[in-house]
Coordinates of C-alpha atoms in Angstrom, one line a residue:
M1 CA -34.9 17.1 -14.3
K2 CA -33.5 16.5 -10.9
Y3 CA -29.9 15.7 -11.1
D4 CA -28.0 13.2 -8.9
V5 CA -25.1 15.6 -8.4
A6 CA -24.5 19.3 -9.1
I7 CA -20.9 20.7 -9.3
I8 CA -20.0 24.3 -9.0
G9 CA -16.9 25.0 -11.1
S10 CA -15.4 23.2 -14.0
G11 CA -11.7 23.5 -13.2
I12 CA -9.6 20.4 -13.3
G13 CA -11.3 19.2 -10.1
G14 CA -14.9 19.8 -11.0
S15 CA -14.5 18.5 -14.6
T16 CA -12.6 15.3 -13.4
L17 CA -15.3 14.5 -10.8
A18 CA -18.0 15.1 -13.4
S19 CA -16.3 12.7 -15.8
V20 CA -16.1 10.0 -13.1
L21 CA -19.7 10.3 -11.9
A22 CA -21.1 10.5 -15.4
R23 CA -19.1 7.5 -16.5
Q24 CA -20.7 5.6 -13.5
G25 CA -24.2 6.4 -14.8
L26 CA -25.1 9.4 -12.6
K27 CA -27.0 12.5 -13.9
V28 CA -24.5 15.3 -13.4
I29 CA -24.7 19.0 -14.0
V30 CA -21.8 21.4 -13.8
F31 CA -22.1 25.2 -13.5
E32 CA -19.2 27.3 -14.7
G33 CA -19.2 31.1 -14.2
G34 CA -16.6 31.7 -16.9
T35 CA -16.0 30.1 -20.3
H36 CA -13.3 27.8 -21.5
P37 CA -10.5 28.2 -22.5
R38 CA -9.5 30.4 -19.5
F39 CA -6.3 31.5 -17.7
T40 CA -5.6 29.4 -14.6
I41 CA -2.5 29.0 -12.4
G42 CA -1.4 25.6 -11.1
E43 CA 0.7 24.1 -13.8
S44 CA 3.4 22.0 -12.1
M45 CA 2.7 18.3 -11.9
I46 CA 4.3 16.0 -9.3
L47 CA 4.7 12.2 -9.1
E48 CA 1.9 11.9 -6.5
T49 CA -0.6 13.7 -8.6
S50 CA 0.2 11.7 -11.7
E51 CA -0.2 8.4 -9.8
A52 CA -3.5 9.7 -8.4
M53 CA -4.6 10.4 -12.0
R54 CA -3.7 6.8 -13.1
A55 CA -5.6 5.4 -10.2
L56 CA -8.7 7.4 -11.0
A57 CA -8.5 6.4 -14.7
E58 CA -8.2 2.7 -13.8
F59 CA -10.6 2.3 -10.9
Y60 CA -13.4 4.4 -12.5
D61 CA -12.8 3.4 -16.1
V62 CA -12.1 6.9 -17.5
P63 CA -8.8 6.5 -19.4
E64 CA -8.7 10.2 -20.4
L65 CA -8.0 11.2 -16.7
A66 CA -4.5 9.8 -17.0
Y67 CA -3.6 12.0 -20.1
Y68 CA -1.8 14.6 -18.0
S69 CA 0.2 12.2 -15.9
S70 CA 3.4 12.2 -18.0
E71 CA 5.2 13.3 -21.1
N72 CA 4.3 9.9 -22.7
Y73 CA 0.8 11.4 -23.4
Y74 CA 1.9 14.3 -25.6
Q75 CA 0.4 12.4 -28.6
N76 CA -3.0 12.7 -26.9
I77 CA -2.9 16.2 -25.4
G78 CA -0.6 18.1 -27.7
T79 CA 2.7 19.9 -27.4
Q80 CA 1.6 23.1 -25.8
H81 CA 2.6 21.6 -22.4
G82 CA 6.2 21.7 -21.0
V83 CA 8.3 18.9 -19.7
K84 CA 9.3 18.5 -16.1
R85 CA 12.5 16.5 -15.4
H86 CA 13.2 17.9 -12.0
F87 CA 12.2 20.1 -9.0
S88 CA 15.1 22.6 -8.6
F89 CA 15.8 25.1 -5.8
V90 CA 18.4 27.8 -6.1
H91 CA 19.1 29.8 -2.9
H92 CA 19.7 33.6 -3.1
T93 CA 21.0 36.2 -0.6
A94 CA 20.1 39.8 -1.2
G95 CA 22.9 41.8 -3.0
Q96 CA 24.9 38.7 -3.8
H97 CA 25.4 36.3 -6.8
V98 CA 24.3 32.7 -6.5
N99 CA 26.6 30.2 -4.7
V100 CA 26.3 27.0 -6.8
K101 CA 26.7 24.8 -3.7
K102 CA 23.5 26.3 -2.3
S103 CA 21.2 24.5 -4.7
L104 CA 19.2 21.3 -5.0
Q105 CA 18.0 19.5 -8.1
A106 CA 15.5 16.7 -7.3
V107 CA 15.5 14.7 -10.5
I108 CA 12.2 13.0 -11.4
P109 CA 12.7 9.5 -12.7
R110 CA 11.9 8.9 -16.4
L111 CA 11.0 5.2 -15.6
P112 CA 8.5 3.7 -15.5
Y113 CA 6.0 6.3 -16.7
G114 CA 8.0 9.1 -18.4
H115 CA 8.9 12.5 -16.9
E116 CA 6.3 14.8 -15.5
I117 CA 4.9 17.8 -17.4
H118 CA 4.0 21.4 -17.0
I119 CA 0.3 21.7 -17.8
T120 CA -1.1 24.6 -19.7
R121 CA -4.2 24.8 -17.6
Q122 CA -6.4 26.7 -20.1
D123 CA -6.0 23.6 -22.4
S124 CA -6.1 20.9 -19.8
D125 CA -9.2 22.2 -18.1
Y126 CA -11.0 22.8 -21.4
F127 CA -10.2 19.3 -22.5
L128 CA -11.4 17.7 -19.3
T129 CA -14.6 19.6 -19.4
S130 CA -15.1 18.2 -22.9
V131 CA -14.4 14.7 -21.6
A132 CA -17.1 15.2 -18.9
T133 CA -19.5 16.3 -21.6
S134 CA -18.7 13.2 -23.7
Y135 CA -19.6 10.9 -20.8
G136 CA -23.0 12.6 -20.5
A137 CA -22.5 15.4 -17.9
T138 CA -24.4 18.7 -18.6
I139 CA -22.0 21.7 -18.6
L140 CA -23.4 25.2 -18.3
Q141 CA -20.7 27.7 -19.0
G142 CA -21.2 31.4 -18.4
T143 CA -23.6 30.5 -15.6
L144 CA -23.1 32.3 -12.3
I145 CA -24.7 31.0 -9.1
K146 CA -26.5 33.4 -6.8
D147 CA -27.5 31.0 -4.0
I148 CA -27.6 27.3 -3.0
N149 CA -30.4 26.1 -0.7
V150 CA -29.8 22.8 1.0
K151 CA -33.0 21.1 2.1
A152 CA -33.8 17.8 3.8
D153 CA -34.9 16.2 0.5
G154 CA -32.4 17.8 -1.9
V155 CA -30.6 20.9 -3.0
E156 CA -31.7 23.9 -5.0
I157 CA -29.1 25.8 -7.1
I158 CA -30.2 29.2 -8.1
T159 CA -28.5 31.1 -10.9
T160 CA -28.1 34.9 -11.2
K161 CA -30.8 34.7 -13.8
D162 CA -33.1 33.1 -11.2
V163 CA -33.3 29.8 -12.9
V164 CA -33.6 27.0 -10.3
Y165 CA -31.9 23.5 -10.7
E166 CA -32.4 20.6 -8.4
S167 CA -30.0 17.8 -7.3
E168 CA -29.6 15.2 -4.6
Y169 CA -26.1 16.4 -3.7
V170 CA -24.0 19.4 -4.5
I171 CA -20.2 19.8 -4.7
D172 CA -18.8 23.3 -4.3
A173 CA -15.6 23.6 -6.2
G174 CA -15.9 27.4 -6.4
G175 CA -12.5 28.3 -4.9
M176 CA -11.8 30.6 -2.0
K177 CA -15.1 32.4 -2.4
S178 CA -17.1 29.2 -2.1
I179 CA -20.8 30.0 -1.6
L180 CA -21.3 27.2 0.8
A181 CA -18.1 27.7 2.9
Q182 CA -19.1 31.4 3.4
K183 CA -22.8 30.6 3.9
E184 CA -22.0 28.1 6.6
G185 CA -19.4 30.3 8.2
W186 CA -16.7 27.7 7.8
R187 CA -14.0 29.8 6.1
H188 CA -11.0 30.6 8.3
R189 CA -7.3 31.7 8.0
D190 CA -5.9 30.0 11.1
C191 CA -2.9 28.6 9.1
I192 CA 0.7 28.5 10.1
S193 CA 2.0 29.7 6.7
H194 CA 1.9 33.3 5.6
S195 CA 2.4 34.2 1.9
R196 CA 1.1 36.5 -0.8
T197 CA 1.7 36.3 -4.5
I198 CA 2.3 38.3 -7.7
F199 CA 2.1 36.2 -10.9
T200 CA 1.7 36.2 -14.7
H201 CA 2.6 34.4 -17.9
M202 CA 5.7 35.7 -19.8
I203 CA 7.6 35.2 -23.0
D204 CA 11.4 35.5 -23.6
V205 CA 12.3 34.0 -20.2
P206 CA 15.8 32.4 -20.7
C207 CA 17.1 29.4 -18.9
F208 CA 18.6 30.4 -15.6
N209 CA 21.8 28.6 -16.7
N210 CA 22.2 31.3 -19.3
A211 CA 21.6 34.2 -16.8
G212 CA 23.5 32.7 -13.9
P213 CA 25.9 29.8 -13.3
S214 CA 26.0 27.1 -16.0
Q215 CA 24.7 23.5 -15.7
E216 CA 28.3 22.4 -15.4
E217 CA 29.1 24.9 -12.6
F218 CA 26.0 23.7 -10.7
N219 CA 26.9 20.1 -11.4
H220 CA 23.2 19.3 -12.0
P221 CA 22.1 16.4 -14.2
Y222 CA 19.7 18.7 -16.2
R223 CA 19.5 22.3 -17.2
L224 CA 17.3 24.4 -14.9
S225 CA 14.9 25.2 -17.7
E226 CA 14.0 21.5 -18.0
G227 CA 11.9 21.4 -14.9
T228 CA 10.2 23.6 -12.2
L229 CA 12.7 26.2 -10.9
H230 CA 12.3 27.6 -7.4
H231 CA 14.3 30.7 -6.6
I232 CA 14.3 30.7 -2.8
F233 CA 15.4 33.4 -0.3
K234 CA 14.6 34.7 3.1
G235 CA 10.8 35.0 3.4
G236 CA 9.8 33.9 0.0
W237 CA 10.4 32.2 -3.4
L238 CA 9.8 32.7 -7.1
W239 CA 8.6 30.0 -9.5
V240 CA 9.7 29.7 -13.1
I241 CA 7.6 27.1 -15.0
P242 CA 8.3 27.0 -18.8
F243 CA 6.1 25.4 -21.4
N244 CA 8.7 25.9 -24.2
N245 CA 11.4 23.7 -22.7
H246 CA 11.5 20.7 -25.1
P247 CA 12.1 20.5 -28.9
D248 CA 8.5 19.6 -29.8
S249 CA 7.0 22.5 -27.8
T250 CA 4.5 24.8 -29.6
N251 CA 4.0 27.1 -26.7
P252 CA 6.3 30.1 -26.1
L253 CA 4.9 30.9 -22.6
C254 CA 6.5 30.6 -19.2
S255 CA 4.6 30.9 -15.9
V256 CA 6.3 33.2 -13.3
G257 CA 5.1 33.9 -9.8
L258 CA 6.5 35.5 -6.7
Q259 CA 5.5 34.4 -3.2
L260 CA 6.4 36.7 -0.2
D261 CA 5.8 36.6 3.5
P262 CA 3.7 39.8 4.0
R263 CA 5.0 40.1 7.6
L264 CA 8.5 40.7 6.1
Y265 CA 7.4 42.2 2.8
P266 CA 4.1 44.1 3.1
Q267 CA 2.2 44.8 -0.1
R268 CA 3.3 48.0 -1.9
D269 CA 0.0 49.7 -2.7
D270 CA 1.9 52.6 -4.1
L271 CA 3.1 50.4 -7.0
T272 CA 1.3 48.4 -9.6
P273 CA 1.7 44.7 -9.3
E274 CA 4.3 44.6 -12.1
Q275 CA 6.2 47.6 -10.6
E276 CA 6.3 45.9 -7.3
F277 CA 7.5 42.6 -8.9
R278 CA 10.3 44.4 -10.8
E279 CA 11.3 46.5 -7.8
F280 CA 11.5 43.4 -5.5
I281 CA 13.7 41.2 -7.7
K282 CA 16.3 44.0 -8.1
Q283 CA 17.8 42.9 -4.8
F284 CA 18.7 39.5 -6.3
P285 CA 21.1 40.2 -9.3
D286 CA 20.8 36.8 -11.0
I287 CA 17.0 36.7 -10.8
E288 CA 16.9 40.2 -12.2
T289 CA 19.2 39.2 -15.0
Q290 CA 17.1 36.2 -15.9
L291 CA 13.8 38.2 -16.1
K292 CA 15.2 41.5 -17.3
N293 CA 14.0 41.1 -20.9
A294 CA 11.1 38.8 -20.2
R295 CA 7.7 40.3 -21.2
P296 CA 4.3 39.6 -19.7
V297 CA 1.5 38.5 -22.1
R298 CA -1.2 39.3 -19.6
D299 CA -1.5 41.7 -16.6
F300 CA 0.3 40.8 -13.4
M301 CA -2.1 39.6 -10.8
R302 CA -1.6 40.3 -7.1
I303 CA -3.3 38.5 -4.2
D304 CA -2.8 39.3 -0.5
R305 CA -2.5 36.4 1.9
L306 CA -3.0 33.1 0.2
Q307 CA -3.7 30.8 3.1
Y308 CA -7.2 29.7 4.1
S309 CA -9.0 26.6 5.1
A310 CA -12.4 25.5 6.4
H311 CA -13.6 24.3 9.8
H312 CA -15.6 21.6 8.0
I313 CA -15.6 20.1 4.5
V314 CA -18.9 18.2 4.4
G315 CA -22.5 19.0 5.4
D316 CA -25.8 17.2 4.8
R317 CA -26.1 16.9 1.1
F318 CA -23.0 18.9 0.2
A319 CA -19.2 19.0 0.2
L320 CA -16.3 21.3 -0.6
L321 CA -13.8 20.3 -3.3
A322 CA -10.3 21.5 -4.2
H323 CA -9.7 25.2 -3.4
A324 CA -13.2 25.6 -1.9
A325 CA -11.9 23.4 0.9
G326 CA -8.6 25.3 1.4
F327 CA -5.3 26.5 -0.1
I328 CA -1.9 26.9 1.4
D329 CA 0.8 27.9 -1.2
P330 CA 2.0 26.7 -4.6
L331 CA 5.2 25.4 -3.0
Y332 CA 5.7 21.7 -3.7
S333 CA 2.7 21.7 -6.1
K334 CA 0.6 19.7 -3.7
G335 CA -2.7 21.3 -4.6
L336 CA -3.7 19.0 -7.5
Y337 CA -2.7 15.9 -5.5
V338 CA -5.1 16.9 -2.7
T339 CA -7.8 17.5 -5.3
H340 CA -7.4 14.2 -7.0
A341 CA -7.2 12.3 -3.7
Q342 CA -10.4 14.0 -2.7
I343 CA -12.1 13.1 -5.9
F344 CA -11.4 9.4 -5.6
L345 CA -13.0 9.2 -2.1
M346 CA -15.7 11.7 -2.9
A347 CA -16.9 9.7 -5.9
D348 CA -17.0 6.5 -4.0
L349 CA -19.1 8.0 -1.2
I350 CA -21.5 9.6 -3.7
L351 CA -22.0 6.3 -5.5
K352 CA -22.7 4.6 -2.2
A353 CA -25.1 7.4 -1.2
K354 CA -26.9 7.0 -4.5
K355 CA -27.7 3.4 -3.4
T356 CA -28.5 4.1 0.2
G357 CA -30.1 7.5 0.0
D358 CA -27.9 8.6 2.9
Y359 CA -26.4 12.0 1.9
S360 CA -25.7 13.1 5.5
A361 CA -22.5 14.7 6.7
S362 CA -21.8 11.6 8.8
A363 CA -21.9 9.4 5.7
F364 CA -19.1 11.6 4.3
K365 CA -17.1 12.1 7.4
D366 CA -14.0 10.2 6.1
L367 CA -13.8 12.8 3.3
E368 CA -13.5 15.6 5.9
T369 CA -10.9 13.8 7.9
M370 CA -8.8 13.1 4.9
T371 CA -9.0 16.6 3.3
L372 CA -8.2 18.5 6.5
G373 CA -5.3 16.2 7.2
Y374 CA -3.8 16.8 3.8
I375 CA -4.2 20.6 4.1
N376 CA -2.7 20.7 7.6
M377 CA 0.3 18.7 6.5
H378 CA 0.9 21.0 3.5
D379 CA 0.6 24.0 5.8
R380 CA 3.2 22.5 8.1
L381 CA 5.7 21.7 5.3
V382 CA 5.3 25.2 3.8
A383 CA 5.8 27.0 7.1
S384 CA 8.9 25.2 8.0
S385 CA 10.4 25.5 4.5
F386 CA 9.8 29.3 4.5
K387 CA 11.6 29.6 7.8
S388 CA 14.5 27.3 6.7
W389 CA 15.3 29.6 3.8
S390 CA 16.6 32.3 6.2
N391 CA 19.7 30.0 6.7
Y392 CA 20.7 27.6 4.1
K393 CA 22.0 25.1 6.6
L394 CA 18.4 24.7 7.8
W395 CA 17.1 24.2 4.3
Q396 CA 19.8 21.6 3.5
V397 CA 18.4 19.3 6.2
Y398 CA 14.7 20.3 6.0
S399 CA 14.6 19.7 2.3
V400 CA 15.1 16.0 3.1
V401 CA 11.8 16.0 5.1
W402 CA 10.0 17.1 2.0
L403 CA 11.9 14.7 -0.3
Q404 CA 11.6 11.7 2.0
G405 CA 7.9 12.4 2.5
A406 CA 7.3 12.7 -1.2
Y407 CA 9.2 9.5 -1.9
L408 CA 7.3 7.5 0.6
E409 CA 4.0 8.9 -0.6
Y410 CA 4.6 8.1 -4.2
L411 CA 5.9 4.6 -3.5
R412 CA 3.0 3.7 -1.3
L413 CA 0.5 5.2 -3.9
I414 CA 1.8 2.9 -6.6
M415 CA 1.8 -0.1 -4.2
N416 CA -1.8 0.7 -3.2
R417 CA -2.9 0.5 -6.8
F418 CA -0.9 -2.7 -7.4
R419 CA -2.1 -4.4 -4.2
A420 CA -5.7 -3.4 -4.6
K421 CA -5.9 -5.4 -7.9
G422 CA -8.8 -3.4 -9.2
D423 CA -10.8 -3.4 -6.0
R424 CA -11.8 0.1 -5.1
E425 CA -12.6 -0.7 -1.5
K426 CA -9.2 -2.2 -1.0
Y427 CA -7.6 0.8 -2.5
L428 CA -9.5 3.2 -0.2
E429 CA -8.6 1.1 2.8
F430 CA -4.9 1.4 1.9
M431 CA -5.3 5.2 1.5
K432 CA -6.7 5.7 5.0
P433 CA -3.5 6.4 6.9
H434 CA -2.2 8.9 4.2
R435 CA -1.6 12.5 5.2
L436 CA -0.2 14.0 1.9
A437 CA 3.4 13.1 2.7
G438 CA 5.0 10.1 4.2
G439 CA 2.9 7.3 2.6
G440 CA 0.9 6.9 5.8
F441 CA 4.0 5.4 7.5
S442 CA 3.8 6.2 11.2
K443 CA 7.6 6.1 11.7
F444 CA 7.9 9.0 9.2
F445 CA 5.2 11.0 11.0
E446 CA 7.1 10.6 14.3
I447 CA 10.3 12.0 12.8
Q448 CA 8.6 14.7 10.8
E449 CA 6.7 16.0 13.8
K450 CA 10.0 16.2 15.9
I451 CA 11.8 18.0 13.1
D452 CA 9.0 20.5 12.6
A453 CA 9.0 21.1 16.4
L454 CA 12.7 21.9 16.1
M455 CA 12.0 24.2 13.2
D456 CA 9.5 26.1 15.3
K457 CA 12.0 26.8 18.0
V458 CA 15.2 27.6 16.1
N459 CA 16.4 31.1 15.6
P460 CA 17.9 31.3 12.0
E461 CA 19.9 34.3 13.0
D462 CA 21.7 32.5 15.8
E463 CA 24.4 30.3 14.2
A464 CA 25.0 28.3 17.3
D465 CA 21.3 27.5 17.6
V466 CA 21.2 26.6 13.9
E467 CA 24.2 24.2 14.3
R468 CA 22.5 22.5 17.2
T469 CA 19.3 22.1 15.3
V470 CA 21.0 20.8 12.2
A471 CA 22.9 18.3 14.3
E472 CA 19.7 17.1 16.0
V473 CA 17.9 16.7 12.6
R474 CA 20.7 14.7 11.3
R475 CA 20.7 12.5 14.4
L476 CA 17.0 11.9 13.9
F477 CA 17.5 10.9 10.3
D478 CA 20.3 8.6 11.3
G479 CA 17.8 6.7 13.3
F480 CA 15.5 6.3 10.3
P481 CA 16.8 3.3 8.4
W482 CA 14.4 3.4 5.5
M483 CA 15.9 6.4 3.7
P484 CA 17.4 5.8 0.2
T485 CA 21.1 6.5 0.1
T486 CA 20.5 9.0 -2.7
I487 CA 18.4 11.1 -0.4
R488 CA 20.6 10.6 2.6
A489 CA 23.6 12.0 0.6
L490 CA 21.8 15.4 0.5
L491 CA 22.3 15.7 4.3
H492 CA 26.0 15.8 3.7
G493 CA 26.3 18.3 1.0
K494 CA 25.3 16.7 -2.3
N495 CA 23.2 19.1 -4.3
H496 CA 21.2 16.7 -6.6
L497 CA 19.6 13.4 -6.9
P498 CA 21.1 11.1 -9.6
D499 CA 19.4 10.8 -13.0
N500 CA 19.8 7.0 -12.8
K501 CA 18.3 5.6 -9.7
L502 CA 18.8 1.9 -10.5
R503 CA 21.5 0.6 -8.1
L504 CA 22.6 -2.9 -7.0
N505 CA 22.0 -2.2 -3.4
L506 CA 18.3 -1.9 -4.1
L507 CA 18.2 -5.7 -4.2
N508 CA 19.6 -6.1 -0.7
R509 CA 17.2 -8.1 1.4
K510 CA 17.6 -6.0 4.6
V511 CA 18.3 -2.4 3.5
G512 CA 17.3 -2.5 -0.2
F513 CA 14.3 -1.1 -2.0
M514 CA 11.8 -3.1 0.0
G515 CA 13.4 -2.7 3.4
S516 CA 12.4 -4.7 6.3
G517 CA 10.2 -4.9 9.4
V518 CA 7.3 -2.5 9.9
Y519 CA 8.4 -0.6 6.8
R520 CA 8.2 -3.6 4.5
E521 CA 4.9 -4.7 6.0
H522 CA 3.3 -1.2 5.6
M523 CA 4.6 -0.5 2.1
F524 CA 4.4 -3.9 0.5
G525 CA 2.4 -6.2 2.6
D526 CA 3.1 -9.8 1.6
E527 CA 4.1 -9.0 -2.0
S528 CA 7.4 -10.5 -3.1
M529 CA 10.1 -8.7 -5.0
L530 CA 9.7 -10.9 -8.0
H531 CA 5.9 -10.3 -8.2
L532 CA 6.4 -6.6 -7.9
L533 CA 9.0 -6.5 -10.6
I534 CA 6.5 -8.3 -12.9
L535 CA 3.8 -5.9 -12.1
A536 CA 6.1 -2.9 -12.6
A537 CA 7.2 -4.2 -16.0
K538 CA 3.6 -4.7 -17.1
D539 CA 2.7 -1.2 -15.9
E540 CA 5.7 0.3 -17.7
M541 CA 4.5 -1.3 -20.9
K542 CA 0.9 -0.2 -20.3
Y543 CA 2.0 3.5 -19.9
S544 CA 4.7 3.5 -22.5
V545 CA 4.2 5.6 -25.7
R546 CA 3.4 2.4 -27.6
G547 CA 1.1 1.1 -24.9
I548 CA -0.8 4.4 -24.7
R549 CA -1.2 4.4 -28.5
K550 CA -2.8 1.0 -28.3
Q551 CA -5.1 2.0 -25.4
R552 CA -6.3 5.0 -27.4
K553 CA -7.3 2.8 -30.3
T554 CA -9.1 0.2 -28.1
H555 CA -10.2 1.8 -24.9
A556 CA -10.6 5.5 -25.3
R557 CA -14.3 6.4 -24.7
L558 CA -14.6 9.9 -26.2
S559 CA -18.0 10.3 -27.8
W560 CA -16.6 10.3 -31.4
Q561 CA -15.0 6.9 -30.9
V562 CA -17.9 4.5 -31.2
K563 CA -17.2 0.8 -30.8

């Protein structure tokens, strides 16, 4: 059999794409070198990723793709996943205890879809691979690929057992060591960011509020264990992502990972990864206290520089997906959002190529433009964030760039789905100006580029230079009238977003939720407040626990549910 599409790798990206294409009637084969379930890092969901999952589920009629988009789906996916009610950052200085004022808790709204989740990837990836199978995709686990030959009339995929498979098109989702990226000489490391990592899964990780200052001392809406915790410090950060942080949890694990700038903290080859991890955190007394009695359930893994990208993403009859295209840093958890945005456009282009027979690189050029734009924006955000942690005053203002960019992106994504009204072409047209953050809004890009240029120049060790930079960043934000008051308050010392984001001033016709001028036109088009409120109410009902239960009974398409 000659397949329409071959996919290398059955992680969350490869299995999701396989589900979409198989559901649309294509003959799909997926090659997986390992076997499921398997250990994988990348557990923290964000609002943008969840919305991208809902869009894929709706526009491609694969309801299971939305199952990991919020806590409301626990009934469908099980309680081995954690809850994520916030993104929190706690700043540390070597040799000192935490200053509660040097913290940020970005609360994730419960409405309209429920809080986000921490995904146990060995379960999510296995489930999505099974979904792809149920829609008709062929999955070959334990099948390593030796070579891929791209020819004018198709593609040959050759396994290590010298079995040859043929397809019209191939998607390489094989990660950093992508066969096609290396074969074409596309892999490069010309990124601004520099970080390396040491990570594992642990048990007996206490809430940081038990090891350091209490929730009341921080004045945060939630305990730090109820979301994704980032310990930040000069030249690096450490993630703490618990799966056991809600009453119904059945998973004792916690994901822990340390990211370091190797230019400041070179790898200690004289130590094992665990020894280096333990030795490093000794300089931060509150982090050491939190992890003192925590025990790893698997060996610590250590990777040198994380950052890489590709000169190109598409060629004639092939494309790179997810980490085969590039990777920056786990910071801000943007990777899965990039992957799902890629999948939406990639699937549409493959379906068109199936009709036209045109599998050329030029036919897929929009995919390359989008992917590299997203990777470059993430690189920019990560590099400036790392630098800002050297002086908390810089981070206090730069964190607003991240938050404002994420807010605009999420809002525009929802509006894109609403305004497209089920039309995939309209949705893709709305997505064209997006660049990972900022919702495709040109006025945001203008201010973001100016602030990043300031971050490039500032010397964090020069207090006078820092004060000048902070003042200029605040001045730039003062000239940006479309910032929510809750985010603007962070510029002036507040350390958290409120849990309740519903306020009367959101209804103000000039400076309320919908804003005015070019902002209103870009984000909402000609939609009225009343119509959007009706759409939002319907969407909230659709994705409520009760609504999801009804969908499962009437629209789920797993193979054992035959209508």
